[in-house]
Amino acid sequence: MAKVLVVTSGKGGVGKTTSTASLGAALAQGGQRVVVIDFDVGLRNLDLVMGAERRVVFDLINVVQGDAKLAQALIRDKRIDTLSLLPASQTRDKDALTSDGVAKVLAELREKFDWVICDSPAGIEKGATLAMYHADAAVVVTNPEVSSVRDSDRIIGLLDSKTQRAERGERMEKHLLLTRYDSARAARGEMLKTEDVLEILSIPLLGIIPESEEVLRASNIGAPITLSNPASAAGRAYFDAAKRLRGEDIPMTVPVERRGLMGKLFGRRVA
Amino acid sequence: MSLLNFLNRRRSAPVARERLQILLAHERAVHGHRDLVAILQEEILAVIAKHMAIEREKVQVKLDRGKAVSTLEIDIEMPDLAQAAAAAARH
C-alpha cells in the first residue's frame, strides 16, 4: 500500500527540498519504489537539487491538464532505478493546479510506487495547502530557531484541520525533522535543544539532521547527500530517518562527522 | 563586562524557548477559535438549510474571549417564513 508523504514547514529555506531529495533517495536506496513530486509551481528546484534539471520535458501541470501522460513526465533517476521525479512547472501559474487534478495524479502514482513524497512550497497559500491536502503523513521540517518553530506550529494546525484526513475525522500522522542542528551550540545554550522544540511542537521526532558542509556540496553537484556522501553525518541522519519512516526502531542520535587521520591533522576534509 | 554577564549573554536559547511558549499559547487560542467559529457557522447553516432556504450571511457567529467570561453570540436572521416555505417547496 503506497504512502503519500508531504514534506512541509511554512517557513522557507529550512531544508524541505533537500530533505525531500535525501529521504526519497534513502528510501529508494533501500529498495523502495519512490517518486518525489515538486509542488513549488513557478519556483521549481527539486529537479536542480536532484541533478535532473536538463532532463525536464513535461511537468505536474502538463499531467494535471492532460497535455502529457504521467509516464512522459516522470524522470527516472540515473543513479537509483527505483527513484523517480515529477517536476513542477517553471512557467505556469499555480492556479493551474486543481485539487481534483492533483488527486487523480496521486491516485495513479499510488499504483506504481511505495512512496509518493510531495515537496511543498513555503508559505500557507494554495500550493502548500494542495501539497498537504491528499497526504497520509507529513514530515514537518524545522530549524532550531524561533521563526521556524513558530511557522511549524502553524503548519501543524493546518495539517490537523485543512487536509482530507482531518476533514474525514481521521488522524494525520506527523513527524518532526529537525534540520541544521548544532549539538555543541545547543549544549552551550546558544540554540534551542531538541527537547525544547519537541516540547513546544509536541509531535514525534523523525530525525535530527546535523548542520553539515556536505549538504551544500551535495546540492552543488546535484546529488542527494545519501548518494554523494552516504558516510557523512547528515547522510547517515537521513538514512536513519528513512528507516524510521519504514517503521524501524532506530535509536535517536545526532551523527557526527567521522574524520580520518588527515582530516584530524588539517581540521577539515582533505579529499 | 563581568563573567556572569558574559555567560548570560551566550545562553540565549532559554529566552527563545520562553518567548515561543508564550507566543504560541496565544496564537493557538486565536487560530483554534477562528476554526471553531467557522465550523459552527457551517453546521448551523446546514441544519437550517434542511428546513428552509437561508442566505449564508444571515447566520452570524461571534466569539468574544474575556478574562472571566467568554461569550458565543449566534445571530440568525429568519427569512419571511411563508416565502421561505414556498421557496423550499419549489426545490
Short mmCIF file of C-alpha atoms in Angstrom, two decimals:
data_model
loop_
_atom_site.label_atom_id
_atom_site.label_comp_id
_atom_site.label_asym_id
_atom_site.label_seq_id
_atom_site.Cartn_x
_atom_site.Cartn_y
_atom_site.Cartn_z
CA MET A 1 0.00 0.00 0.00
CA ALA A 2 1.58 3.26 -1.13
CA LYS A 3 2.03 6.09 1.30
CA VAL A 4 1.70 9.75 0.32
CA LEU A 5 4.05 11.91 2.37
CA VAL A 6 4.17 15.72 2.36
CA VAL A 7 7.39 17.49 3.33
CA THR A 8 6.34 20.88 4.66
CA SER A 9 7.42 23.66 7.03
CA GLY A 10 5.69 27.01 6.50
CA LYS A 11 8.98 28.89 6.56
CA GLY A 12 11.22 28.89 3.51
CA GLY A 13 14.87 27.88 3.44
CA VAL A 14 14.73 25.34 6.28
CA GLY A 15 15.54 22.34 4.08
CA LYS A 16 12.29 20.98 2.61
CA THR A 17 13.72 20.31 -0.85
CA THR A 18 17.00 18.91 0.50
CA SER A 19 15.03 16.65 2.86
CA THR A 20 12.61 15.52 0.13
CA ALA A 21 15.53 14.55 -2.13
CA SER A 22 17.52 12.91 0.67
CA LEU A 23 14.65 10.95 2.25
CA GLY A 24 13.41 9.93 -1.20
CA ALA A 25 16.86 8.76 -2.26
CA ALA A 26 17.48 6.97 1.07
CA LEU A 27 14.19 5.06 0.78
CA ALA A 28 14.94 4.17 -2.85
CA GLN A 29 18.48 3.07 -1.94
CA GLY A 30 16.76 0.70 0.49
CA GLY A 31 14.90 -0.89 -2.42
CA GLN A 32 11.61 1.01 -2.09
CA ARG A 33 9.89 2.40 -5.19
CA VAL A 34 9.83 6.17 -4.66
CA VAL A 35 8.56 9.19 -6.58
CA VAL A 36 9.30 12.73 -5.41
CA ILE A 37 6.97 15.50 -6.63
CA ASP A 38 7.78 19.20 -6.74
CA PHE A 39 4.70 21.26 -5.81
CA ASP A 40 6.51 24.61 -5.99
CA VAL A 41 4.95 25.84 -9.24
CA GLY A 42 6.92 28.74 -10.69
CA LEU A 43 9.89 28.22 -8.38
CA ARG A 44 10.85 24.62 -9.01
CA ASN A 45 14.12 23.43 -7.53
CA LEU A 46 13.79 19.75 -6.71
CA ASP A 47 14.98 18.93 -10.26
CA LEU A 48 18.13 21.00 -9.68
CA VAL A 49 18.89 19.53 -6.26
CA MET A 50 18.48 16.04 -7.75
CA GLY A 51 20.65 16.81 -10.78
CA ALA A 52 17.83 16.29 -13.30
CA GLU A 53 17.34 19.90 -14.43
CA ARG A 54 18.36 19.20 -18.02
CA ARG A 55 16.02 16.24 -18.37
CA VAL A 56 12.72 18.02 -17.66
CA VAL A 57 10.33 17.84 -20.62
CA PHE A 58 6.84 17.67 -19.12
CA ASP A 59 5.72 18.61 -15.61
CA LEU A 60 2.99 18.13 -13.00
CA ILE A 61 0.71 20.76 -14.56
CA ASN A 62 1.02 19.18 -18.02
CA VAL A 63 -0.17 15.91 -16.48
CA VAL A 64 -2.95 17.53 -14.43
CA GLN A 65 -4.25 19.30 -17.55
CA GLY A 66 -3.97 16.20 -19.72
CA ASP A 67 -1.28 17.61 -22.05
CA ALA A 68 1.09 14.79 -21.18
CA LYS A 69 0.80 11.28 -19.82
CA LEU A 70 2.22 10.61 -16.37
CA ALA A 71 4.81 8.22 -17.84
CA GLN A 72 6.07 11.00 -20.14
CA ALA A 73 6.56 13.45 -17.27
CA LEU A 74 8.26 11.10 -14.79
CA ILE A 75 12.06 11.33 -14.80
CA ARG A 76 13.79 8.14 -13.73
CA ASP A 77 16.93 8.80 -11.66
CA LYS A 78 20.10 7.70 -13.45
CA ARG A 79 21.82 6.51 -10.26
CA ILE A 80 18.97 4.72 -8.45
CA ASP A 81 16.50 2.99 -10.73
CA THR A 82 13.68 2.83 -8.15
CA LEU A 83 13.68 6.63 -7.76
CA SER A 84 11.63 8.97 -9.99
CA LEU A 85 10.94 12.69 -10.08
CA LEU A 86 7.81 14.56 -11.17
CA PRO A 87 8.92 18.17 -11.67
CA ALA A 88 6.88 21.33 -11.16
CA SER A 89 6.18 23.77 -13.95
CA GLN A 90 8.55 26.73 -14.04
CA THR A 91 6.43 28.93 -16.29
CA ARG A 92 2.81 28.24 -15.44
CA ASP A 93 0.66 29.84 -12.79
CA LYS A 94 -0.03 27.84 -9.64
CA ASP A 95 -3.77 28.30 -10.24
CA ALA A 96 -3.42 25.69 -12.95
CA LEU A 97 -3.23 23.11 -10.14
CA THR A 98 -6.64 21.86 -9.05
CA SER A 99 -7.41 19.62 -6.10
CA ASP A 100 -9.21 17.10 -8.34
CA GLY A 101 -6.34 17.11 -10.83
CA VAL A 102 -3.78 16.51 -8.10
CA ALA A 103 -5.94 13.75 -6.58
CA LYS A 104 -6.05 11.96 -9.95
CA VAL A 105 -2.27 12.13 -10.43
CA LEU A 106 -1.64 10.93 -6.87
CA ALA A 107 -4.05 8.01 -7.31
CA GLU A 108 -2.15 6.94 -10.42
CA LEU A 109 1.21 7.28 -8.62
CA ARG A 110 -0.05 5.19 -5.68
CA GLU A 111 -0.42 2.27 -8.11
CA LYS A 112 3.20 2.48 -9.28
CA PHE A 113 5.18 3.38 -6.16
CA ASP A 114 5.59 2.51 -2.47
CA TRP A 115 6.24 6.15 -1.50
CA VAL A 116 4.91 9.36 -3.04
CA ILE A 117 6.80 12.29 -1.47
CA CYS A 118 5.41 15.78 -2.08
CA ASP A 119 7.84 18.70 -1.71
CA SER A 120 5.66 21.57 -0.51
CA PRO A 121 6.34 25.21 -1.36
CA ALA A 122 6.92 27.59 1.57
CA GLY A 123 4.01 29.58 2.94
CA ILE A 124 0.42 28.61 3.68
CA GLU A 125 -1.12 29.53 0.32
CA LYS A 126 -2.69 27.31 -2.31
CA GLY A 127 0.45 25.42 -3.37
CA ALA A 128 1.24 24.43 0.21
CA THR A 129 -2.34 23.51 1.11
CA LEU A 130 -2.69 21.42 -2.08
CA ALA A 131 0.56 19.59 -1.39
CA MET A 132 -0.69 18.57 2.07
CA TYR A 133 -4.38 18.01 1.31
CA HIS A 134 -4.18 14.44 0.00
CA ALA A 135 -1.29 13.25 2.18
CA ASP A 136 -1.39 10.28 4.54
CA ALA A 137 1.50 11.59 6.62
CA ALA A 138 3.57 14.76 6.99
CA VAL A 139 7.22 15.47 7.67
CA VAL A 140 7.47 18.91 9.30
CA VAL A 141 10.96 20.29 8.64
CA THR A 142 12.06 22.68 11.39
CA ASN A 143 15.26 24.55 12.26
CA PRO A 144 16.06 25.12 15.95
CA GLU A 145 15.24 28.80 15.56
CA VAL A 146 12.23 30.85 16.74
CA SER A 147 10.65 31.82 13.40
CA SER A 148 10.92 28.30 12.02
CA VAL A 149 9.35 26.77 15.15
CA ARG A 150 6.51 29.28 15.08
CA ASP A 151 5.74 28.59 11.41
CA SER A 152 5.90 24.83 12.02
CA ASP A 153 3.31 25.23 14.77
CA ARG A 154 1.03 27.00 12.29
CA ILE A 155 1.55 24.26 9.68
CA ILE A 156 0.75 21.56 12.25
CA GLY A 157 -2.53 23.38 12.91
CA LEU A 158 -3.32 23.32 9.17
CA LEU A 159 -2.40 19.63 8.89
CA ASP A 160 -4.94 18.93 11.63
CA SER A 161 -7.73 20.99 10.06
CA LYS A 162 -7.28 21.58 6.31
CA THR A 163 -6.41 18.12 4.99
CA GLN A 164 -8.63 15.39 3.63
CA ARG A 165 -7.75 13.18 6.59
CA ALA A 166 -8.72 15.92 9.06
CA GLU A 167 -11.99 16.57 7.23
CA ARG A 168 -12.86 12.88 7.43
CA GLY A 169 -12.10 12.90 11.15
CA GLU A 170 -9.04 10.68 10.66
CA ARG A 171 -5.69 11.18 12.34
CA MET A 172 -2.96 12.87 10.32
CA GLU A 173 0.39 11.21 11.01
CA LYS A 174 3.00 13.92 11.66
CA HIS A 175 6.77 13.67 12.07
CA LEU A 176 9.26 16.33 13.10
CA LEU A 177 12.53 16.52 11.18
CA LEU A 178 14.92 18.87 12.95
CA THR A 179 17.48 20.18 10.46
CA ARG A 180 20.65 22.31 10.66
CA TYR A 181 21.13 21.19 14.26
CA ASP A 182 24.35 22.08 16.03
CA SER A 183 24.75 19.89 19.14
CA ALA A 184 27.66 21.93 20.50
CA ARG A 185 25.77 25.23 20.33
CA ALA A 186 22.63 23.62 21.80
CA ALA A 187 24.73 22.26 24.67
CA ARG A 188 26.13 25.76 25.32
CA GLY A 189 22.61 27.21 25.48
CA GLU A 190 23.06 29.18 22.26
CA MET A 191 20.50 27.19 20.27
CA LEU A 192 17.14 25.59 21.08
CA LYS A 193 17.65 21.96 22.12
CA THR A 194 15.82 19.04 20.53
CA GLU A 195 13.80 18.64 23.75
CA ASP A 196 12.77 22.32 23.65
CA VAL A 197 11.43 22.04 20.10
CA LEU A 198 9.72 18.71 20.86
CA GLU A 199 8.07 20.10 23.95
CA ILE A 200 6.77 23.14 22.09
CA LEU A 201 5.53 21.37 18.95
CA SER A 202 4.62 18.03 20.60
CA ILE A 203 4.80 15.79 17.54
CA PRO A 204 7.05 12.70 17.35
CA LEU A 205 10.64 13.12 16.20
CA LEU A 206 11.67 11.50 12.91
CA GLY A 207 15.29 12.57 12.95
CA ILE A 208 17.91 15.18 13.72
CA ILE A 209 20.00 16.32 10.76
CA PRO A 210 23.22 17.99 11.92
CA GLU A 211 24.41 21.20 10.30
CA SER A 212 26.88 19.99 7.70
CA GLU A 213 29.03 21.45 4.95
CA GLU A 214 28.27 18.30 2.97
CA VAL A 215 24.65 19.41 2.42
CA LEU A 216 25.73 22.39 0.32
CA ARG A 217 28.27 20.26 -1.51
CA ALA A 218 25.51 17.77 -2.38
CA SER A 219 23.26 20.47 -3.85
CA ASN A 220 26.23 22.00 -5.70
CA ILE A 221 26.77 18.76 -7.59
CA GLY A 222 23.09 17.84 -7.91
CA ALA A 223 23.04 14.63 -5.88
CA PRO A 224 21.07 13.83 -2.72
CA ILE A 225 23.55 13.62 0.18
CA THR A 226 22.69 9.96 0.78
CA LEU A 227 24.25 9.34 -2.65
CA SER A 228 27.02 11.94 -2.79
CA ASN A 229 28.35 11.22 0.69
CA PRO A 230 26.42 8.45 2.45
CA ALA A 231 29.00 8.28 5.26
CA SER A 232 28.68 11.97 6.15
CA ALA A 233 26.88 12.90 9.38
CA ALA A 234 23.88 14.37 7.54
CA GLY A 235 23.80 11.44 5.11
CA ARG A 236 23.65 8.92 7.96
CA ALA A 237 21.00 11.00 9.73
CA TYR A 238 18.81 10.87 6.60
CA PHE A 239 19.30 7.09 6.28
CA ASP A 240 18.19 6.70 9.92
CA ALA A 241 15.14 8.94 9.35
CA ALA A 242 14.18 6.92 6.25
CA LYS A 243 14.38 3.68 8.26
CA ARG A 244 12.15 5.20 10.95
CA LEU A 245 9.63 6.13 8.24
CA ARG A 246 9.53 2.44 7.36
CA GLY A 247 8.73 1.65 10.97
CA GLU A 248 12.16 0.51 12.10
CA ASP A 249 13.12 1.30 15.67
CA ILE A 250 16.41 3.17 15.36
CA PRO A 251 17.95 4.83 18.45
CA MET A 252 17.81 8.63 18.12
CA THR A 253 21.30 10.08 17.82
CA VAL A 254 22.88 13.14 16.23
CA PRO A 255 25.55 11.69 13.94
CA VAL A 256 28.92 13.45 13.96
CA GLU A 257 31.40 13.73 11.08
CA ARG A 258 33.96 10.95 11.05
CA ARG A 259 37.41 12.29 10.37
CA GLY A 260 40.33 10.31 9.09
CA LEU A 261 43.91 10.94 10.21
CA MET A 262 44.48 13.59 7.53
CA GLY A 263 41.21 15.29 8.44
CA LYS A 264 42.21 15.35 12.09
CA LEU A 265 45.63 16.77 11.25
CA PHE A 266 44.36 19.51 9.00
CA GLY A 267 41.00 20.07 10.66
CA ARG A 268 38.92 19.75 7.53
CA ARG A 269 38.03 17.46 4.68
CA VAL A 270 41.06 16.68 2.57
CA ALA A 271 39.52 15.00 -0.45
CA MET B 1 31.59 43.02 31.25
CA SER B 2 31.54 40.69 34.23
CA LEU B 3 31.85 36.94 33.86
CA LEU B 4 28.19 36.47 34.82
CA ASN B 5 27.07 38.90 32.13
CA PHE B 6 29.25 37.15 29.61
CA LEU B 7 27.71 33.74 30.41
CA ASN B 8 24.15 35.08 30.33
CA ARG B 9 24.76 36.76 27.01
CA ARG B 10 25.67 33.43 25.47
CA ARG B 11 22.73 31.48 26.88
CA SER B 12 20.01 32.89 24.64
CA ALA B 13 18.20 29.58 23.95
CA PRO B 14 16.17 29.68 27.21
CA VAL B 15 14.93 33.14 26.19
CA ALA B 16 13.91 31.81 22.76
CA ARG B 17 12.09 28.91 24.38
CA GLU B 18 10.15 31.11 26.76
CA ARG B 19 9.19 33.65 24.09
CA LEU B 20 7.93 30.85 21.84
CA GLN B 21 5.88 29.23 24.59
CA ILE B 22 4.09 32.49 25.40
CA LEU B 23 3.54 33.45 21.76
CA LEU B 24 2.28 30.04 20.65
CA ALA B 25 -0.11 29.66 23.60
CA HIS B 26 -1.72 32.89 22.38
CA GLU B 27 -1.67 32.04 18.66
CA ARG B 28 -3.11 28.56 19.19
CA ALA B 29 -6.03 30.07 21.10
CA VAL B 30 -6.73 32.57 18.30
CA HIS B 31 -6.49 30.09 15.40
CA GLY B 32 -8.28 27.37 17.33
CA HIS B 33 -11.26 29.64 17.97
CA ARG B 34 -11.32 31.01 14.47
CA ASP B 35 -11.75 27.46 13.24
CA LEU B 36 -14.46 26.78 15.83
CA VAL B 37 -16.45 29.80 14.67
CA ALA B 38 -16.20 28.71 11.02
CA ILE B 39 -17.27 25.16 11.85
CA LEU B 40 -20.22 26.36 13.95
CA GLN B 41 -21.39 28.69 11.19
CA GLU B 42 -21.25 25.90 8.58
CA GLU B 43 -23.09 23.40 10.76
CA ILE B 44 -25.80 25.83 11.85
CA LEU B 45 -26.32 26.81 8.21
CA ALA B 46 -26.60 23.16 7.21
CA VAL B 47 -29.21 22.45 9.89
CA ILE B 48 -31.36 25.43 8.91
CA ALA B 49 -30.97 24.73 5.20
CA LYS B 50 -32.62 21.33 5.75
CA HIS B 51 -35.85 23.10 6.60
CA MET B 52 -35.78 26.42 4.76
CA ALA B 53 -33.79 28.41 2.27
CA ILE B 54 -31.41 30.77 4.05
CA GLU B 55 -28.63 33.06 2.85
CA ARG B 56 -25.15 32.46 4.20
CA GLU B 57 -24.73 35.96 5.58
CA LYS B 58 -27.94 35.68 7.64
CA VAL B 59 -26.11 33.45 10.12
CA GLN B 60 -23.50 35.31 12.17
CA VAL B 61 -21.34 33.62 14.76
CA LYS B 62 -19.14 35.68 17.06
CA LEU B 63 -16.84 34.60 19.82
CA ASP B 64 -15.62 37.05 22.44
CA ARG B 65 -12.93 35.92 24.80
CA GLY B 66 -12.96 37.79 28.07
CA LYS B 67 -10.80 37.29 31.14
CA ALA B 68 -13.59 35.92 33.34
CA VAL B 69 -16.33 35.09 30.84
CA SER B 70 -16.30 34.26 27.15
CA THR B 71 -19.46 34.61 25.11
CA LEU B 72 -20.63 32.89 21.98
CA GLU B 73 -23.08 35.02 20.06
CA ILE B 74 -25.18 33.40 17.35
CA ASP B 75 -27.34 35.73 15.34
CA ILE B 76 -29.73 34.16 12.83
CA GLU B 77 -31.93 36.40 10.78
CA MET B 78 -35.00 34.38 9.86
CA PRO B 79 -36.37 34.80 6.36
CA ASP B 80 -40.06 35.51 5.89
CA LEU B 81 -41.50 32.08 6.75
CA ALA B 82 -44.24 31.93 4.10
CA GLN B 83 -41.81 32.96 1.37
CA ALA B 84 -39.14 30.57 2.58
CA ALA B 85 -41.56 27.64 2.72
CA ALA B 86 -42.74 28.39 -0.82
CA ALA B 87 -39.13 28.59 -1.99
CA ALA B 88 -38.33 25.29 -0.28
CA ALA B 89 -41.37 23.64 -1.88
CA ARG B 90 -40.22 24.74 -5.34
CA HIS B 91 -36.83 22.97 -4.89
#
